mmCIF file of C-alpha atoms in Angstrom:
data_model
loop_
_atom_site.group_PDB
_atom_site.id
_atom_site.type_symbol
_atom_site.label_atom_id
_atom_site.label_comp_id
_atom_site.label_asym_id
_atom_site.label_seq_id
_atom_site.Cartn_x
_atom_site.Cartn_y
_atom_site.Cartn_z
ATOM 1 C CA MET A 95 27.511 182.881 40.812
ATOM 2 C CA GLY A 96 25.456 184.443 43.598
ATOM 3 C CA LEU A 97 24.979 188.121 44.392
ATOM 4 C CA LEU A 98 27.576 188.135 47.170
ATOM 5 C CA SER A 99 30.110 186.406 44.951
ATOM 6 C CA ARG A 100 29.561 188.925 42.165
ATOM 7 C CA LEU A 101 29.898 191.830 44.613
ATOM 8 C CA SER A 102 33.083 190.322 46.018
ATOM 9 C CA PHE A 103 34.464 189.895 42.508
ATOM 10 C CA LEU A 104 33.611 193.514 41.669
ATOM 11 C CA VAL A 105 35.292 194.830 44.839
ATOM 12 C CA ARG A 106 38.428 192.751 44.197
ATOM 13 C CA SER A 107 38.563 194.023 40.627
ATOM 14 C CA LYS A 108 38.370 197.656 41.775
ATOM 15 C CA LEU A 109 41.011 197.134 44.486
ATOM 16 C CA ASN A 110 43.351 195.413 42.044
ATOM 17 C CA ALA A 111 42.927 198.308 39.620
ATOM 18 C CA LEU A 112 43.737 200.849 42.364
ATOM 19 C CA ILE A 113 46.762 198.878 43.542
ATOM 20 C CA GLY A 114 47.946 198.496 39.968
ATOM 21 C CA ARG A 115 47.765 202.236 39.415
ATOM 22 C CA ALA A 116 49.539 202.882 42.732
ATOM 23 C CA GLU A 117 52.366 200.572 41.682
ATOM 24 C CA ASP A 118 52.802 202.247 38.303
ATOM 25 C CA PRO A 119 56.589 202.783 37.951
ATOM 26 C CA ALA A 120 56.038 205.941 35.899
ATOM 27 C CA GLU A 121 54.029 207.536 38.699
ATOM 28 C CA THR A 122 56.582 206.394 41.282
ATOM 29 C CA LEU A 123 59.427 207.950 39.292
ATOM 30 C CA ASP A 124 57.523 211.199 38.828
ATOM 31 C CA TYR A 125 56.799 211.307 42.555
ATOM 32 C CA SER A 126 60.471 210.746 43.418
ATOM 33 C CA TYR A 127 61.515 213.438 40.950
ATOM 34 C CA GLN A 128 59.072 215.870 42.514
ATOM 35 C CA GLN A 129 60.430 215.056 45.972
ATOM 36 C CA MET A 130 63.933 215.892 44.791
ATOM 37 C CA ARG A 131 62.665 219.130 43.289
ATOM 38 C CA ASP A 132 60.959 219.980 46.589
ATOM 39 C CA GLU A 133 64.196 219.283 48.439
ATOM 40 C CA LEU A 134 66.055 221.602 46.067
ATOM 41 C CA THR A 135 63.477 224.277 46.737
ATOM 42 C CA ASP A 136 63.970 223.829 50.499
ATOM 43 C CA VAL A 137 67.742 224.191 50.065
ATOM 44 C CA GLU A 138 67.279 227.370 48.047
ATOM 45 C CA LYS A 139 64.958 228.747 50.719
ATOM 46 C CA GLY A 140 67.530 227.855 53.386
ATOM 47 C CA ILE A 141 70.266 229.656 51.471
ATOM 48 C CA ALA A 142 68.020 232.687 51.072
ATOM 49 C CA ASP A 143 67.219 232.722 54.810
ATOM 50 C CA ILE A 144 70.880 232.389 55.797
ATOM 51 C CA THR A 145 71.856 235.128 53.373
ATOM 52 C CA ALA A 146 69.208 237.419 54.845
ATOM 53 C CA GLN A 147 70.391 236.697 58.407
ATOM 54 C CA LYS A 148 74.000 237.289 57.406
ATOM 55 C CA LYS A 149 73.077 240.620 55.838
ATOM 56 C CA ARG A 150 71.211 241.655 58.968
ATOM 57 C CA LEU A 151 74.205 240.769 61.159
ATOM 58 C CA GLU A 152 76.541 242.574 58.801
ATOM 59 C CA VAL A 153 74.416 245.732 59.117
ATOM 60 C CA GLN A 154 74.566 245.437 62.901
ATOM 61 C CA ARG A 155 78.319 244.867 62.755
ATOM 62 C CA ASP A 156 78.775 247.943 60.557
ATOM 63 C CA ARG A 157 76.779 250.030 63.028
ATOM 64 C CA LEU A 158 78.867 248.768 65.921
ATOM 65 C CA GLU A 159 82.061 249.619 64.053
ATOM 66 C CA GLU A 160 80.690 253.097 63.415
ATOM 67 C CA ASN A 161 79.911 253.422 67.148
ATOM 68 C CA ILE A 162 83.409 252.186 68.009
ATOM 69 C CA GLU A 163 84.896 254.912 65.837
ATOM 70 C CA LYS A 164 82.510 257.417 67.386
ATOM 71 C CA HIS A 165 83.454 256.422 70.940
ATOM 72 C CA ASN A 166 87.124 256.626 69.943
ATOM 73 C CA GLU A 167 86.642 260.188 68.747
ATOM 74 C CA GLN A 168 84.738 260.994 71.931
ATOM 75 C CA ALA A 169 87.634 259.743 74.039
ATOM 76 C CA ARG A 170 90.153 261.915 72.110
ATOM 77 C CA GLU A 171 87.965 264.978 72.404
ATOM 78 C CA ALA A 172 87.430 264.381 76.127
ATOM 79 C CA MET A 173 91.170 264.128 76.714
ATOM 80 C CA ALA A 174 91.627 267.316 74.717
ATOM 81 C CA GLN A 175 89.174 269.008 77.084
ATOM 82 C CA ASP A 176 90.939 267.467 80.056
ATOM 83 C CA ARG A 177 87.894 265.339 80.809
ATOM 84 C CA GLU A 178 89.481 262.010 81.602
ATOM 85 C CA ASP A 179 86.305 260.743 83.175
ATOM 86 C CA LEU A 180 84.410 261.226 79.875
ATOM 87 C CA ALA A 181 87.275 259.715 77.969
ATOM 88 C CA LYS A 182 87.142 256.646 80.217
ATOM 89 C CA ARG A 183 83.386 256.231 79.709
ATOM 90 C CA ALA A 184 83.802 256.579 75.940
ATOM 91 C CA LEU A 185 86.548 253.954 75.938
ATOM 92 C CA GLU A 186 84.388 251.572 77.986
ATOM 93 C CA LYS A 187 81.543 251.879 75.457
ATOM 94 C CA LYS A 188 84.076 251.446 72.691
ATOM 95 C CA GLN A 189 85.271 248.202 74.296
ATOM 96 C CA ALA A 190 81.721 246.883 74.736
ATOM 97 C CA LYS A 191 80.815 247.661 71.133
ATOM 98 C CA ARG A 192 84.047 246.052 69.927
ATOM 99 C CA SER A 193 83.210 242.881 71.850
ATOM 100 C CA GLN A 194 79.729 242.805 70.271
ATOM 101 C CA ALA A 195 81.193 243.421 66.853
ATOM 102 C CA GLU A 196 83.583 240.465 67.307
ATOM 103 C CA ASP A 197 80.667 238.209 68.301
ATOM 104 C CA LEU A 198 78.740 239.304 65.239
ATOM 105 C CA ALA A 199 81.777 238.678 63.057
ATOM 106 C CA GLY A 200 81.962 235.106 64.372
ATOM 107 C CA GLN A 201 78.255 234.558 63.700
ATOM 108 C CA ILE A 202 78.599 236.036 60.247
ATOM 109 C CA GLN A 203 81.526 233.711 59.550
ATOM 110 C CA ASN A 204 79.471 230.689 60.644
ATOM 111 C CA LEU A 205 76.585 231.767 58.445
ATOM 112 C CA GLU A 206 78.959 232.166 55.513
ATOM 113 C CA SER A 207 80.276 228.655 56.090
ATOM 114 C CA THR A 208 76.737 227.264 56.276
ATOM 115 C CA GLN A 209 75.818 229.199 53.158
ATOM 116 C CA ARG A 210 78.761 227.750 51.225
ATOM 117 C CA ASN A 211 77.830 224.228 52.338
ATOM 118 C CA LEU A 212 74.238 224.726 51.238
ATOM 119 C CA GLU A 213 75.340 226.153 47.918
ATOM 120 C CA GLU A 214 77.554 223.109 47.346
ATOM 121 C CA LYS A 215 74.681 220.838 48.317
ATOM 122 C CA LYS A 216 72.421 222.755 45.975
ATOM 123 C CA ALA A 217 74.866 222.269 43.108
ATOM 124 C CA ASP A 218 75.171 218.519 43.855
ATOM 125 C CA LEU A 219 71.415 218.186 44.201
ATOM 126 C CA LYS A 220 70.788 219.960 40.920
ATOM 127 C CA ARG A 221 73.246 217.621 39.206
ATOM 128 C CA GLN A 222 71.542 214.593 40.762
ATOM 129 C CA ILE A 223 68.145 215.898 39.713
ATOM 130 C CA GLU A 224 69.266 216.304 36.120
ATOM 131 C CA GLU A 225 70.741 212.798 36.078
ATOM 132 C CA PHE A 226 67.638 211.367 37.700
ATOM 133 C CA LYS A 227 65.415 213.173 35.202
ATOM 134 C CA THR A 228 67.324 211.624 32.293
ATOM 135 C CA LYS A 229 67.132 208.138 33.815
ATOM 136 C CA LYS A 230 63.503 208.665 34.743
ATOM 137 C CA GLU A 231 62.467 209.524 31.216
ATOM 138 C CA THR A 232 64.449 206.573 29.864
ATOM 139 C CA VAL A 233 62.861 204.126 32.293
ATOM 140 C CA LYS A 234 59.394 205.560 31.669
ATOM 141 C CA ALA A 235 59.827 205.175 27.928
ATOM 142 C CA ARG A 236 60.969 201.562 28.351
ATOM 143 C CA TYR A 237 58.106 200.809 30.736
ATOM 144 C CA GLU A 238 55.485 202.349 28.457
ATOM 145 C CA ALA A 239 56.858 200.374 25.505
ATOM 146 C CA ALA A 240 56.849 197.150 27.541
ATOM 147 C CA GLU A 241 53.356 197.897 28.819
ATOM 148 C CA ALA A 242 52.061 198.473 25.299
ATOM 149 C CA GLN A 243 53.710 195.267 24.101
ATOM 150 C CA THR A 244 52.213 193.362 27.019
ATOM 151 C CA ARG A 245 48.734 194.717 26.321
ATOM 152 C CA VAL A 246 48.994 193.691 22.687
ATOM 153 C CA SER A 247 50.286 190.226 23.610
ATOM 154 C CA GLU A 248 47.536 189.763 26.187
ATOM 155 C CA ALA A 249 44.916 190.854 23.681
ATOM 156 C CA VAL A 250 46.264 188.426 21.062
ATOM 157 C CA THR A 251 46.698 185.477 23.423
ATOM 158 C CA GLY A 252 43.643 186.232 25.573
ATOM 159 C CA VAL A 253 45.477 185.986 28.899
ATOM 160 C CA GLY A 254 44.923 189.544 30.129
ATOM 161 C CA ASP A 255 42.655 190.610 32.975
ATOM 162 C CA GLU A 256 40.116 192.026 30.533
ATOM 163 C CA MET A 257 39.968 188.750 28.630
ATOM 164 C CA GLU A 258 39.612 186.877 31.908
ATOM 165 C CA ASP A 259 36.649 189.127 32.743
ATOM 166 C CA VAL A 260 35.176 188.445 29.303
ATOM 167 C CA GLY A 261 35.651 184.708 29.737
ATOM 168 C CA ARG A 262 34.093 184.842 33.195
ATOM 169 C CA ALA A 263 31.147 186.815 31.825
ATOM 170 C CA ILE A 264 30.655 184.229 29.069
ATOM 171 C CA ASP A 265 30.760 181.404 31.623
ATOM 172 C CA GLN A 266 28.190 183.186 33.774
ATOM 173 C CA ALA A 267 25.919 183.844 30.807
ATOM 174 C CA THR A 268 26.256 180.234 29.639
ATOM 175 C CA GLU A 269 25.484 178.911 33.106
ATOM 176 C CA LYS A 270 22.450 181.169 33.382
ATOM 177 C CA THR A 271 21.238 180.139 29.935
ATOM 178 C CA GLU A 272 21.607 176.444 30.736
ATOM 179 C CA GLU A 273 19.640 176.936 33.952
ATOM 180 C CA MET A 274 16.833 178.678 32.076
ATOM 181 C CA GLU A 275 16.799 175.990 29.362
ATOM 182 C CA ALA A 276 16.619 173.248 31.988
ATOM 183 C CA ARG A 277 13.796 175.058 33.765
ATOM 184 C CA ALA A 278 11.878 175.532 30.513
ATOM 185 C CA ALA A 279 12.315 171.843 29.596
ATOM 186 C CA ALA A 280 11.154 170.772 33.049
ATOM 187 C CA LEU A 281 8.050 172.958 32.818
ATOM 188 C CA ASP A 282 7.243 171.593 29.353
ATOM 189 C CA GLU A 283 7.606 168.031 30.613
ATOM 190 C CA LEU A 284 5.374 168.687 33.605
ATOM 191 C CA GLU A 285 2.800 170.347 31.390
ATOM 192 C CA ASP A 286 2.850 167.422 28.940
ATOM 193 C CA ARG A 287 2.420 164.965 31.802
ATOM 194 C CA GLY A 288 -0.533 166.949 33.086
ATOM 195 C CA VAL A 289 1.122 167.895 36.342
ATOM 196 C CA LEU A 290 0.832 171.557 35.407
ATOM 197 C CA ASP A 291 -2.165 173.054 33.612
ATOM 198 C CA ASN A 292 -1.705 175.831 31.100
ATOM 199 C CA ALA A 293 -3.119 178.994 32.602
ATOM 200 C CA MET A 294 -3.986 180.296 29.118
ATOM 201 C CA SER A 295 -6.038 177.180 28.201
ATOM 202 C CA ASP A 296 -9.418 175.903 29.485
ATOM 203 C CA GLN A 297 -8.439 172.246 28.847
ATOM 204 C CA ASP A 298 -7.614 169.936 31.704
ATOM 205 C CA GLN A 299 -5.840 166.565 31.559
ATOM 206 C CA ILE A 300 -9.027 164.680 30.573
ATOM 207 C CA ASP A 301 -9.678 167.016 27.644
ATOM 208 C CA ARG A 302 -6.111 166.585 26.460
ATOM 209 C CA GLU A 303 -6.351 162.792 26.616
ATOM 210 C CA LEU A 304 -9.662 162.791 24.702
ATOM 211 C CA GLU A 305 -8.221 165.093 22.100
ATOM 212 C CA ALA A 306 -5.201 162.808 21.769
ATOM 213 C CA GLY A 307 -7.582 159.869 21.232
ATOM 214 C CA ARG A 308 -9.458 161.763 18.535
ATOM 215 C CA GLU A 309 -6.208 162.561 16.814
ATOM 216 C CA ASP A 310 -5.208 158.878 16.906
ATOM 217 C CA ARG A 311 -8.514 157.853 15.341
ATOM 218 C CA ASN A 312 -8.165 160.479 12.633
ATOM 219 C CA ILE A 313 -4.670 159.220 11.867
ATOM 220 C CA GLU A 314 -5.917 155.605 11.653
ATOM 221 C CA ALA A 315 -8.728 156.688 9.327
ATOM 222 C CA GLU A 316 -6.299 158.432 7.032
ATOM 223 C CA LEU A 317 -4.042 155.354 7.046
ATOM 224 C CA GLU A 318 -6.998 153.132 6.101
ATOM 225 C CA THR A 319 -7.874 155.456 3.258
ATOM 226 C CA LEU A 320 -4.299 155.249 2.023
ATOM 227 C CA ARG A 321 -4.358 151.458 2.251
ATOM 228 C CA GLU A 322 -7.553 151.242 0.183
ATOM 229 C CA SER A 323 -6.186 153.605 -2.447
ATOM 230 C CA GLU A 324 -3.038 151.497 -2.692
ATOM 231 C CA GLY A 325 -5.151 148.320 -3.096
ATOM 232 C CA THR A 326 -7.172 149.832 -5.963
ATOM 233 C CA ALA A 327 -3.995 150.933 -7.682
ATOM 234 C CA GLU A 328 -2.643 147.367 -7.529
ATOM 235 C CA ALA A 329 -5.892 145.804 -8.819
ATOM 236 C CA GLU A 330 -6.138 147.934 -11.936
ATOM 237 C CA PRO A 331 -2.962 146.636 -13.567
ATOM 238 C CA GLU A 332 -4.164 143.015 -13.144
ATOM 239 C CA THR A 333 -7.498 143.834 -14.849
ATOM 240 C CA GLU A 334 -5.666 145.405 -17.777
ATOM 241 C CA LYS A 335 -3.475 142.311 -18.174
ATOM 242 C CA GLU A 336 -6.544 140.075 -18.149
ATOM 243 C CA ALA A 337 -8.172 142.219 -20.848
ATOM 244 C CA GLU A 338 -5.093 141.962 -23.030
ATOM 245 C CA ALA A 339 -5.053 138.189 -22.584
ATOM 246 C CA GLU A 340 -8.703 137.977 -23.639
ATOM 247 C CA GLU A 341 -7.999 139.993 -26.756
ATOM 248 C CA VAL A 342 -5.075 137.705 -27.670
ATOM 249 C CA LYS A 343 -7.250 134.674 -27.063
ATOM 250 C CA ALA A 344 -10.001 136.082 -29.239
ATOM 251 C CA GLU A 345 -7.530 136.809 -32.010
ATOM 252 C CA LEU A 346 -6.213 133.250 -31.820
ATOM 253 C CA GLU A 347 -9.706 131.887 -31.874
ATOM 254 C CA ALA A 348 -10.431 134.112 -34.826
ATOM 255 C CA GLN A 349 -7.330 132.838 -36.594
ATOM 256 C CA VAL A 350 -8.363 129.242 -35.915
ATOM 257 C CA ASP A 351 -11.795 129.849 -37.325
ATOM 258 C CA GLU A 352 -10.443 131.423 -40.505
ATOM 259 C CA SER A 353 -8.113 128.434 -41.197
ATOM 260 C CA GLU A 354 -10.946 126.061 -40.815
ATOM 261 C CA VAL A 355 -13.005 128.178 -43.118
ATOM 262 C CA GLU A 356 -10.235 128.210 -45.693
ATOM 263 C CA ALA A 357 -9.925 124.448 -45.456
ATOM 264 C CA GLU A 358 -13.597 123.935 -46.054
ATOM 265 C CA LEU A 359 -13.513 126.345 -48.978
ATOM 266 C CA GLU A 360 -10.640 124.390 -50.518
ATOM 267 C CA GLU A 361 -12.632 121.184 -50.237
ATOM 268 C CA LEU A 362 -15.538 122.807 -52.002
ATOM 269 C CA ARG A 363 -13.271 124.023 -54.778
ATOM 270 C CA GLU A 364 -11.999 120.467 -55.304
ATOM 271 C CA GLU A 365 -15.484 119.142 -55.545
ATOM 272 C CA GLU A 366 -16.462 121.739 -58.122
ATOM 273 C CA LYS A 367 -13.612 120.864 -60.505
ATOM 274 C CA PRO A 368 -14.748 118.730 -63.561
ATOM 275 C CA GLU A 369 -13.577 115.200 -63.663
#
């Protein structure tokens, strides 16, 4: 595997790891749960803002109602002083403030309606969040158990990504080793054939051939020595057998001579007997 192929394999491995982490169901569930929590926070902030606006409008409404009562008192006092013109002006202000107070009351009513809706939504959202949290933890527990079981099974069977990487590394190392062994064998063959000279030796091809010839002659000399020693070892037993045969022959000859001697002695004894 070349450099570019190894780099490509490394990049793909890193990308697959990142994608795998991004697709982790546990992280996805946690992210969804956090989104729901953020939405609940936004609802609570909305309720707080509406409540604050309603309170501000209620304060304004209360002030207008106080002014209406004030203008009403002004009109009575003006009529008591026979100042109809002042009474009319007071009543006009009273009418304007009453109109403003009615507008504020309508706005306050709308805000109260919106506030109730948001509070209901908040209650529903909180219930959904609690249900989702329970399901989320259940699913996460199941996923983690399944993931652990899968890792163990992959480790036992050797089909996981890590084992694939190990197998690929072994294949690469084996391929590299075979290449180096083939290269070493080729260099040895070329050196033996004399195509390459050993840089650490002063011998050339002629010296090597002469040395090989000397070694052959030495081997032949040793073989000849062995042959001669084997021949001597075979000859010795034959000489011993011949010597034994000579001894037997001599004994027989000696026996023959003694019988003849005994026969002659017997003849002499017969002759010596008196008639």
